[in-house]
Short mmCIF file of C-alpha atoms and ligand atoms in Angstrom, two decimals:
data_model
loop_
_atom_site.label_atom_id
_atom_site.label_comp_id
_atom_site.label_asym_id
_atom_site.label_seq_id
_atom_site.Cartn_x
_atom_site.Cartn_y
_atom_site.Cartn_z
CA MET A 136 35.38 -19.15 130.72
CA SER A 137 36.95 -21.52 133.04
CA ASP A 138 40.33 -22.88 134.47
CA ILE A 139 39.97 -25.85 133.31
CA ILE A 140 43.62 -26.99 131.27
CA VAL A 141 43.38 -28.91 128.13
CA GLN A 142 46.28 -30.30 126.56
CA LYS A 143 46.83 -32.13 123.46
CA TYR A 144 50.34 -34.50 122.92
CA GLY A 145 51.06 -35.19 119.19
CA GLY A 146 52.34 -38.46 118.36
CA THR A 147 56.06 -38.19 118.80
CA SER A 148 55.33 -37.17 122.40
CA VAL A 149 54.18 -40.48 123.59
CA GLY A 150 56.32 -42.13 120.91
CA SER A 151 57.97 -44.13 123.31
CA PRO A 152 57.47 -45.39 127.24
CA GLU A 153 60.13 -42.58 128.38
CA LYS A 154 58.69 -39.73 126.73
CA ILE A 155 55.16 -40.75 127.82
CA LYS A 156 56.65 -40.81 131.33
CA ASN A 157 58.03 -37.05 130.36
CA VAL A 158 54.10 -36.96 129.75
CA ALA A 159 53.68 -37.57 133.01
CA ALA A 160 55.93 -35.84 134.74
CA ARG A 161 54.54 -32.65 132.95
CA ILE A 162 51.19 -33.42 133.90
CA LYS A 163 51.51 -33.71 137.39
CA THR A 164 52.90 -29.62 137.58
CA TYR A 165 49.68 -28.71 136.80
CA HIS A 166 47.70 -31.25 138.63
CA ASP A 167 49.84 -30.28 141.59
CA ARG A 168 48.34 -26.95 141.50
CA LYS A 169 44.96 -27.92 141.79
CA LEU A 170 44.30 -27.11 138.37
CA PRO A 171 41.66 -29.50 136.35
CA VAL A 172 43.18 -31.27 133.39
CA VAL A 173 42.08 -32.63 130.01
CA VAL A 174 44.63 -34.55 128.29
CA VAL A 175 44.08 -35.20 124.68
CA VAL A 176 46.23 -38.03 123.29
CA SER A 177 47.59 -39.02 119.39
CA ALA A 178 48.69 -42.68 118.71
CA MET A 179 52.23 -43.39 119.45
CA GLY A 180 54.76 -42.52 116.56
CA HIS A 181 53.81 -44.41 113.84
CA THR A 182 51.66 -46.21 115.18
CA THR A 183 48.58 -45.32 112.52
CA ASP A 184 50.84 -45.91 109.53
CA GLU A 185 51.83 -49.40 110.58
CA LEU A 186 47.54 -49.81 111.20
CA ILE A 187 47.34 -49.04 108.16
CA GLU A 188 49.88 -50.91 106.68
CA LEU A 189 48.55 -54.21 108.38
CA ALA A 190 45.31 -53.46 106.80
CA GLU A 191 46.49 -53.32 103.28
CA LYS A 192 48.08 -56.79 103.50
CA VAL A 193 44.98 -58.23 104.68
CA ASN A 194 42.52 -55.92 102.70
CA PRO A 195 44.12 -53.37 100.08
CA ASN A 196 40.18 -52.41 99.49
CA ALA A 197 38.75 -52.68 103.28
CA SER A 198 35.87 -50.54 104.24
CA LYS A 199 36.19 -47.13 105.19
CA ARG A 200 34.06 -48.56 108.57
CA GLU A 201 36.44 -51.33 109.51
CA MET A 202 39.34 -49.19 109.05
CA ASP A 203 38.27 -46.53 111.31
CA MET A 204 37.22 -49.41 113.63
CA LEU A 205 41.43 -50.14 113.26
CA LEU A 206 42.75 -47.33 112.98
CA SER A 207 40.60 -46.19 116.37
CA THR A 208 43.08 -48.50 118.15
CA GLY A 209 45.99 -46.79 118.40
CA GLU A 210 44.77 -43.65 120.65
CA GLN A 211 43.27 -46.70 122.97
CA ILE A 212 47.02 -47.82 123.78
CA SER A 213 48.58 -44.32 124.10
CA VAL A 214 46.05 -42.98 126.43
CA SER A 215 45.47 -46.23 128.77
CA LEU A 216 49.85 -46.04 128.83
CA LEU A 217 49.47 -42.79 129.51
CA ALA A 218 46.65 -43.01 132.10
CA MET A 219 49.51 -46.00 133.97
CA ALA A 220 52.42 -43.35 133.51
CA LEU A 221 50.12 -41.04 135.85
CA GLU A 222 48.93 -43.53 138.62
CA ALA A 223 52.75 -44.90 138.59
CA ILE A 224 53.55 -41.45 139.95
CA ASN A 225 50.53 -41.35 142.33
CA ILE A 226 48.65 -39.15 140.18
CA PRO A 227 44.62 -40.21 139.95
CA ALA A 228 43.76 -40.65 135.97
CA GLN A 229 41.42 -41.90 134.10
CA SER A 230 41.62 -42.95 130.04
CA PHE A 231 38.28 -42.57 127.94
CA THR A 232 38.00 -43.27 124.00
CA GLY A 233 35.94 -40.88 122.10
CA SER A 234 33.04 -43.11 122.38
CA GLN A 235 33.05 -43.51 126.14
CA ALA A 236 34.33 -39.37 126.26
CA LYS A 237 30.66 -39.18 124.08
CA ILE A 238 32.41 -37.43 121.26
CA PHE A 239 29.39 -37.76 119.12
CA THR A 240 29.83 -37.20 115.23
CA ASP A 241 28.27 -37.61 112.15
CA GLY A 242 28.95 -41.14 110.02
CA ASN A 243 30.92 -40.20 107.86
CA PHE A 244 34.01 -42.10 108.36
CA SER A 245 37.80 -41.58 108.00
CA ASN A 246 36.86 -37.89 107.70
CA ALA A 247 34.36 -37.01 110.26
CA LYS A 248 33.11 -34.17 111.69
CA ILE A 249 32.41 -33.69 115.36
CA SER A 250 28.67 -32.74 115.55
CA MET A 251 28.61 -32.38 119.83
CA ILE A 252 30.37 -33.48 123.05
CA ASP A 253 28.69 -34.03 125.98
CA ARG A 254 30.75 -33.63 128.59
CA SER A 255 29.17 -35.06 131.22
CA ARG A 256 31.52 -37.87 131.81
CA ILE A 257 34.87 -35.71 131.29
CA ASP A 258 32.64 -33.85 134.01
CA GLU A 259 32.19 -35.95 136.30
CA SER A 260 35.74 -37.72 136.23
CA LEU A 261 37.01 -34.15 136.97
CA GLY A 262 35.08 -33.68 139.93
CA LYS A 263 36.62 -36.94 141.52
CA GLY A 264 40.43 -34.98 141.24
CA ARG A 265 41.52 -37.16 138.34
CA VAL A 266 43.43 -35.97 135.46
CA VAL A 267 40.83 -37.13 132.82
CA ILE A 268 42.84 -38.48 129.33
CA VAL A 269 40.63 -38.57 125.87
CA ALA A 270 41.79 -40.73 122.75
CA GLY A 271 41.80 -38.01 119.96
CA PHE A 272 41.09 -38.72 116.59
CA GLN A 273 38.04 -40.12 116.82
CA GLY A 274 34.41 -40.12 118.26
CA ILE A 275 31.07 -42.28 117.84
CA ASP A 276 28.16 -41.52 115.49
CA LYS A 277 24.47 -42.29 115.73
CA ASP A 278 24.46 -45.85 115.20
CA GLU A 279 27.19 -45.88 117.71
CA ASN A 280 30.00 -46.67 114.79
CA ILE A 281 33.29 -45.78 116.27
CA THR A 282 34.50 -43.08 113.42
CA THR A 283 37.84 -41.02 112.90
CA LEU A 284 38.14 -37.47 112.14
CA GLY A 285 40.81 -38.03 109.05
CA ARG A 286 45.01 -38.12 109.77
CA GLY A 287 46.34 -35.88 112.50
CA GLY A 288 42.57 -35.06 113.59
CA SER A 289 43.91 -35.07 117.14
CA ASP A 290 44.56 -31.55 117.17
CA THR A 291 40.83 -30.99 116.32
CA SER A 292 39.50 -33.34 119.12
CA ALA A 293 41.71 -31.67 121.62
CA VAL A 294 40.01 -28.08 120.42
CA ALA A 295 36.86 -29.00 120.14
CA ILE A 296 36.89 -30.18 123.96
CA ALA A 297 38.36 -27.11 124.64
CA ALA A 298 35.45 -25.66 122.90
CA ALA A 299 32.93 -27.65 124.83
CA LEU A 300 34.35 -27.15 128.04
CA GLY A 301 34.81 -23.27 128.01
CA ALA A 302 38.22 -23.63 127.85
CA LYS A 303 40.25 -20.51 127.07
CA GLU A 304 43.44 -21.81 125.49
CA CYS A 305 44.13 -25.48 123.98
CA GLU A 306 48.41 -26.82 124.33
CA ILE A 307 48.76 -28.68 121.91
CA TYR A 308 52.29 -29.70 122.46
CA THR A 309 54.23 -31.17 119.45
CA ASP A 310 57.84 -31.92 118.43
CA VAL A 311 58.70 -28.48 117.23
CA ASP A 312 58.96 -25.00 119.21
CA GLY A 313 55.81 -23.39 117.88
CA VAL A 314 55.15 -21.35 113.91
CA TYR A 315 58.04 -20.26 112.33
CA THR A 316 58.05 -17.66 109.72
CA ALA A 317 59.59 -20.24 107.27
CA ASP A 318 60.67 -23.78 107.59
CA PRO A 319 63.98 -23.67 109.87
CA ASN A 320 64.86 -26.97 107.96
CA LYS A 321 65.21 -25.08 104.35
CA VAL A 322 65.48 -20.94 105.43
CA GLN A 323 68.53 -19.73 107.52
CA GLY A 324 67.43 -17.49 110.19
CA ALA A 325 63.56 -18.86 110.04
CA LYS A 326 62.39 -17.43 113.83
CA LYS A 327 59.86 -18.63 116.16
CA HIS A 328 56.67 -16.79 116.14
CA ASN A 329 54.97 -15.18 119.32
CA GLN A 330 51.73 -14.67 118.09
CA ILE A 331 49.90 -15.45 114.36
CA THR A 332 46.28 -15.36 113.21
CA TYR A 333 43.81 -18.02 112.94
CA GLU A 334 43.50 -16.63 108.91
CA GLU A 335 47.23 -17.06 109.11
CA MET A 336 47.69 -19.99 110.44
CA LEU A 337 45.05 -21.53 108.07
CA GLU A 338 46.83 -20.52 104.64
CA LEU A 339 49.77 -21.13 106.16
CA ALA A 340 48.39 -24.68 106.70
CA SER A 341 47.46 -25.50 103.51
CA LEU A 342 50.44 -24.16 102.25
CA GLY A 343 52.67 -26.93 103.64
CA ALA A 344 53.61 -25.76 106.86
CA GLY A 345 51.31 -28.00 108.25
CA VAL A 346 51.89 -27.79 111.99
CA LEU A 347 48.05 -27.70 113.03
CA HIS A 348 45.46 -30.24 111.70
CA SER A 349 43.35 -27.29 109.71
CA ARG A 350 40.13 -27.64 111.13
CA SER A 351 41.21 -27.64 114.21
CA VAL A 352 42.26 -23.84 113.54
CA GLU A 353 39.07 -23.29 111.78
CA LEU A 354 37.13 -24.98 115.19
CA ALA A 355 39.47 -22.38 117.28
CA MET A 356 38.33 -19.54 115.36
CA ASN A 357 34.27 -20.14 115.70
CA TYR A 358 34.70 -20.49 119.20
CA GLY A 359 37.52 -18.48 120.35
CA VAL A 360 39.90 -20.96 121.66
CA VAL A 361 43.51 -19.74 121.87
CA ILE A 362 45.44 -22.41 120.36
CA HIS A 363 49.29 -22.82 121.87
CA VAL A 364 51.16 -24.59 120.14
CA ARG A 365 54.72 -25.67 121.81
CA SER A 366 57.14 -28.13 122.98
CA SER A 367 56.61 -30.89 124.79
CA PHE A 368 60.30 -31.34 124.80
CA ASN A 369 60.88 -28.53 126.57
CA GLN A 370 59.48 -25.50 128.92
CA ASN A 371 59.44 -22.53 126.69
CA PRO A 372 56.48 -20.88 125.64
CA GLY A 373 55.83 -21.96 121.75
CA THR A 374 53.36 -19.51 119.58
CA LEU A 375 49.62 -18.32 120.23
CA VAL A 376 47.18 -19.07 117.30
CA LEU A 377 44.57 -15.96 117.89
CA SER A 378 42.18 -13.50 116.61
CA GLU A 379 43.65 -10.55 114.74
CA GLU A 380 42.14 -8.63 117.96
CA LYS A 381 44.22 -10.22 120.12
CA LEU A 382 47.50 -9.53 117.88
CA MET A 383 49.84 -7.19 119.69
CA GLU A 384 51.11 -6.00 116.00
CA LYS A 385 50.34 -6.76 112.26
CA ILE A 386 53.55 -8.01 110.72
CA LYS A 387 52.93 -6.99 106.83
CA VAL A 388 54.34 -10.95 106.15
CA SER A 389 54.94 -13.45 109.14
CA GLY A 390 55.24 -16.58 106.90
CA VAL A 391 56.57 -17.62 103.77
CA THR A 392 56.61 -21.39 101.80
CA ILE A 393 57.01 -23.65 99.58
CA LYS A 394 54.84 -26.05 97.71
CA SER A 395 56.64 -28.33 95.56
CA GLU A 396 56.25 -31.53 93.57
CA GLU A 397 54.04 -29.49 91.65
CA ALA A 398 53.33 -29.53 87.83
CA ARG A 399 52.24 -25.88 86.09
CA VAL A 400 49.59 -27.07 82.86
CA THR A 401 48.83 -24.94 80.20
CA ILE A 402 46.15 -24.32 77.34
CA PRO A 403 46.31 -21.95 74.52
CA ASP A 404 43.96 -21.00 72.50
CA VAL A 405 40.57 -21.64 74.28
CA PRO A 406 37.93 -20.30 72.56
CA ASP A 407 36.48 -17.40 74.59
CA LYS A 408 32.85 -18.40 75.29
CA PRO A 409 30.56 -19.57 78.57
CA GLY A 410 31.33 -23.23 80.10
CA ILE A 411 35.09 -24.06 78.98
CA ALA A 412 36.69 -23.70 82.09
CA ALA A 413 33.74 -25.28 83.93
CA ASP A 414 33.77 -28.14 81.76
CA LEU A 415 37.78 -28.57 82.12
CA PHE A 416 37.54 -28.23 85.79
CA GLY A 417 34.69 -30.34 86.37
CA LYS A 418 36.50 -33.58 84.87
CA LEU A 419 39.42 -32.69 86.58
CA SER A 420 37.42 -32.45 90.09
CA LYS A 421 35.51 -35.77 89.10
CA SER A 422 39.01 -37.51 88.95
CA ASP A 423 39.96 -36.17 92.51
CA ILE A 424 42.45 -33.73 90.89
CA ILE A 425 43.59 -31.33 93.41
CA VAL A 426 43.78 -27.90 90.93
CA ASP A 427 45.52 -25.17 92.94
CA VAL A 428 46.55 -21.56 91.00
CA ILE A 429 44.18 -20.87 88.35
CA VAL A 430 45.24 -18.24 85.62
CA GLN A 431 43.21 -17.21 82.63
CA SER A 432 44.56 -14.34 80.44
CA SER A 433 42.05 -11.71 79.16
CA PRO A 434 40.80 -12.60 75.79
CA SER A 435 42.05 -11.47 72.10
CA GLN A 436 40.31 -12.21 69.46
CA GLY A 437 38.16 -14.44 71.29
CA ARG A 438 40.39 -16.82 72.24
CA ASN A 439 42.43 -17.24 75.96
CA THR A 440 45.05 -19.42 77.41
CA ILE A 441 44.53 -21.21 80.60
CA SER A 442 46.97 -22.15 82.81
CA PHE A 443 47.09 -23.92 86.58
CA THR A 444 48.72 -26.26 88.87
CA ILE A 445 48.38 -29.54 89.89
CA PRO A 446 50.32 -31.81 92.03
CA ARG A 447 52.98 -33.79 90.21
CA LYS A 448 51.69 -36.96 91.13
CA ALA A 449 48.13 -36.30 89.47
CA VAL A 450 49.88 -35.81 85.93
CA GLY A 451 49.61 -39.12 85.15
CA ALA A 452 45.86 -39.16 85.57
CA ALA A 453 45.07 -35.90 84.28
CA LYS A 454 46.89 -36.32 81.21
CA SER A 455 44.09 -38.57 79.07
CA ILE A 456 41.74 -35.62 79.93
CA LEU A 457 43.89 -33.25 79.06
CA GLU A 458 44.76 -34.08 75.81
CA LYS A 459 40.74 -34.69 75.53
CA PHE A 460 40.00 -31.87 76.13
CA VAL A 461 42.60 -29.84 74.07
CA SER A 462 41.51 -31.99 70.83
CA ALA A 463 38.16 -30.58 70.91
CA HIS A 464 38.65 -27.27 71.91
CA SER A 465 42.42 -25.78 71.24
CA THR A 466 44.37 -25.71 67.94
CA GLY A 467 47.23 -24.96 70.42
CA LYS A 468 49.65 -27.46 72.03
CA LEU A 469 48.96 -28.67 75.70
CA ASP A 470 52.16 -27.89 77.75
CA ILE A 471 52.65 -29.49 80.92
CA ASP A 472 56.05 -28.92 83.48
CA GLU A 473 56.46 -31.18 85.77
CA HIS A 474 58.89 -29.43 87.46
CA ILE A 475 57.66 -26.19 88.98
CA ALA A 476 57.46 -24.82 92.82
CA ILE A 477 54.98 -22.29 94.61
CA VAL A 478 56.13 -19.78 96.97
CA SER A 479 54.19 -17.95 98.72
CA ALA A 480 54.36 -15.22 100.98
CA VAL A 481 51.20 -14.85 104.29
CA GLY A 482 50.54 -11.90 106.00
CA VAL A 483 47.19 -10.18 107.92
CA GLY A 484 49.32 -7.58 107.78
CA MET A 485 49.22 -7.40 103.64
CA LYS A 486 45.50 -5.80 104.21
CA SER A 487 46.60 -2.33 105.37
CA HIS A 488 50.65 -2.19 103.60
CA VAL A 489 51.09 -1.43 100.06
CA GLY A 490 53.80 -2.87 98.00
CA VAL A 491 53.81 -6.06 99.50
CA ALA A 492 53.47 -8.42 95.81
CA ALA A 493 56.15 -5.76 94.60
CA ASP A 494 58.32 -6.41 97.50
CA MET A 495 57.99 -9.81 96.86
CA PHE A 496 58.49 -9.43 92.80
CA GLN A 497 61.77 -7.58 93.13
CA ALA A 498 63.14 -10.01 95.16
CA LEU A 499 63.31 -12.98 92.99
CA ALA A 500 64.37 -10.48 90.39
CA ASP A 501 67.45 -10.11 92.32
CA LYS A 502 67.80 -13.84 91.55
CA SER A 503 67.22 -13.66 88.34
CA ILE A 504 64.09 -15.64 89.23
CA ASN A 505 61.29 -15.86 86.53
CA ILE A 506 57.76 -15.81 87.70
CA GLU A 507 55.54 -18.16 85.28
CA MET A 508 52.14 -17.19 87.03
CA ILE A 509 50.98 -14.91 90.36
CA THR A 510 48.01 -15.06 92.26
CA THR A 511 46.88 -13.13 95.51
CA SER A 512 44.36 -12.84 98.26
CA GLU A 513 43.50 -10.44 100.72
CA ILE A 514 46.35 -11.93 102.96
CA LYS A 515 48.85 -14.67 100.42
CA ILE A 516 50.90 -13.99 97.47
CA SER A 517 51.69 -17.19 95.67
CA CYS A 518 54.59 -17.50 93.16
CA VAL A 519 54.62 -20.04 90.43
CA ILE A 520 58.37 -20.82 89.61
CA LYS A 521 60.99 -23.45 88.53
CA GLU A 522 61.78 -25.92 90.99
CA ASP A 523 65.25 -25.54 90.94
CA GLN A 524 65.20 -21.70 91.62
CA ALA A 525 62.74 -22.63 94.39
CA LYS A 526 65.18 -23.18 97.77
CA ILE A 527 66.96 -19.43 96.45
CA ALA A 528 63.42 -17.88 95.90
CA LEU A 529 62.15 -18.95 99.68
CA GLN A 530 65.43 -17.49 100.95
CA ALA A 531 65.48 -14.70 98.80
CA ILE A 532 61.83 -13.71 100.20
CA HIS A 533 62.06 -14.42 103.36
CA THR A 534 65.26 -12.09 103.65
CA ALA A 535 63.57 -9.23 101.68
CA PHE A 536 60.58 -9.02 104.11
CA GLY A 537 62.70 -8.84 106.99
CA LEU A 538 61.71 -12.57 108.82
N1 LIG B 258 46.68 -40.86 114.93
C1 LIG B 258 46.01 -40.03 113.76
C2 LIG B 258 46.99 -39.93 112.60
O1 LIG B 258 48.13 -40.59 112.44
C3 LIG B 258 46.00 -38.92 114.73
C4 LIG B 258 46.71 -37.72 115.09
O2 LIG B 258 47.89 -38.26 115.25
O3 LIG B 258 46.53 -36.30 115.32
O4 LIG B 258 46.61 -39.09 111.58
MG1 MG B 259 49.70 -33.61 114.57
#
């Protein structure tokens, strides 16, 4: 492990010239302590969205290669400006594109995976006492095409660089103070965690609590890099994302989340025989429809009921598949409820505490909230409920677990 500091600043942290200067001032405090600093930066503010809009005006069906070429320019702006802001306060700095920093990826444009980082150029620049600034979200494939890592991918660039440099920690600066027990905009009394595990963070990110790019958390977990999520607008310590072994105490439930704008599909009276579910979900997946909660009843007289959730905006695309399936296999009526939400409680402590599910169901029952579907994993319990009860449900579960 080395004492190299790896920091990543998100789009809001570098959203204006003033904010870029503030970031430079923060970096100076590390440089003044003679620490080698490598900084990864996202594009300023909404630059990436604006570039996408621009492309759509020219060609709504642009190739992914050209999209990556375009989108990578957002980060090229922010890295150079940050280097200039450091120069202005007499800190030697050098900015690099992903390709100059030798971040190699596969050739999967718009969602490329990092295959290798050759640290030589970063080391050379650090060796000259410079702050190294690397464009996030991008790399280069073996044919020297510019690639991007998927929206929000700068987090992944930063963690990959931290892993390649053997840094103990990767600081991710954002516009929130850290990871909370629930969305503070939705739940009164939501509190910031000092620590949370990689596993919990992955569940919370996929549930929509998205502070971090999921792949950055997977990488950090694989390479043992501690992620420190913190705000660039104050000096408060944020939340450490680390392994379960390093966790000081395991609380039963560490986060409560809600996923709304979902729809529930129920198909009753389906034959209980091999291949039926494979047929249905195979067709949905071919149409790129993301299915979340799936519940199939146990059979009665050779028939069962299949229920599942899909994003509400996918209902239109799913309908013809579902109608065909129902007319081929079911004697019942297709039921689609477009106003449901999924509330979930996540916590590694669930592995060792009993009664967590019962407590969650009781909290909902006390508010007369009906549970339409339930699924669980080792560290997560999810309930499908009516959308208009989502806010009350979230607060009730948050309170029930003493968060
Ligand atoms: N600029 C890219 C995006 O907006 C990458 C990032 O911000 O992490 O998705
Ligand atoms: Mg982000």
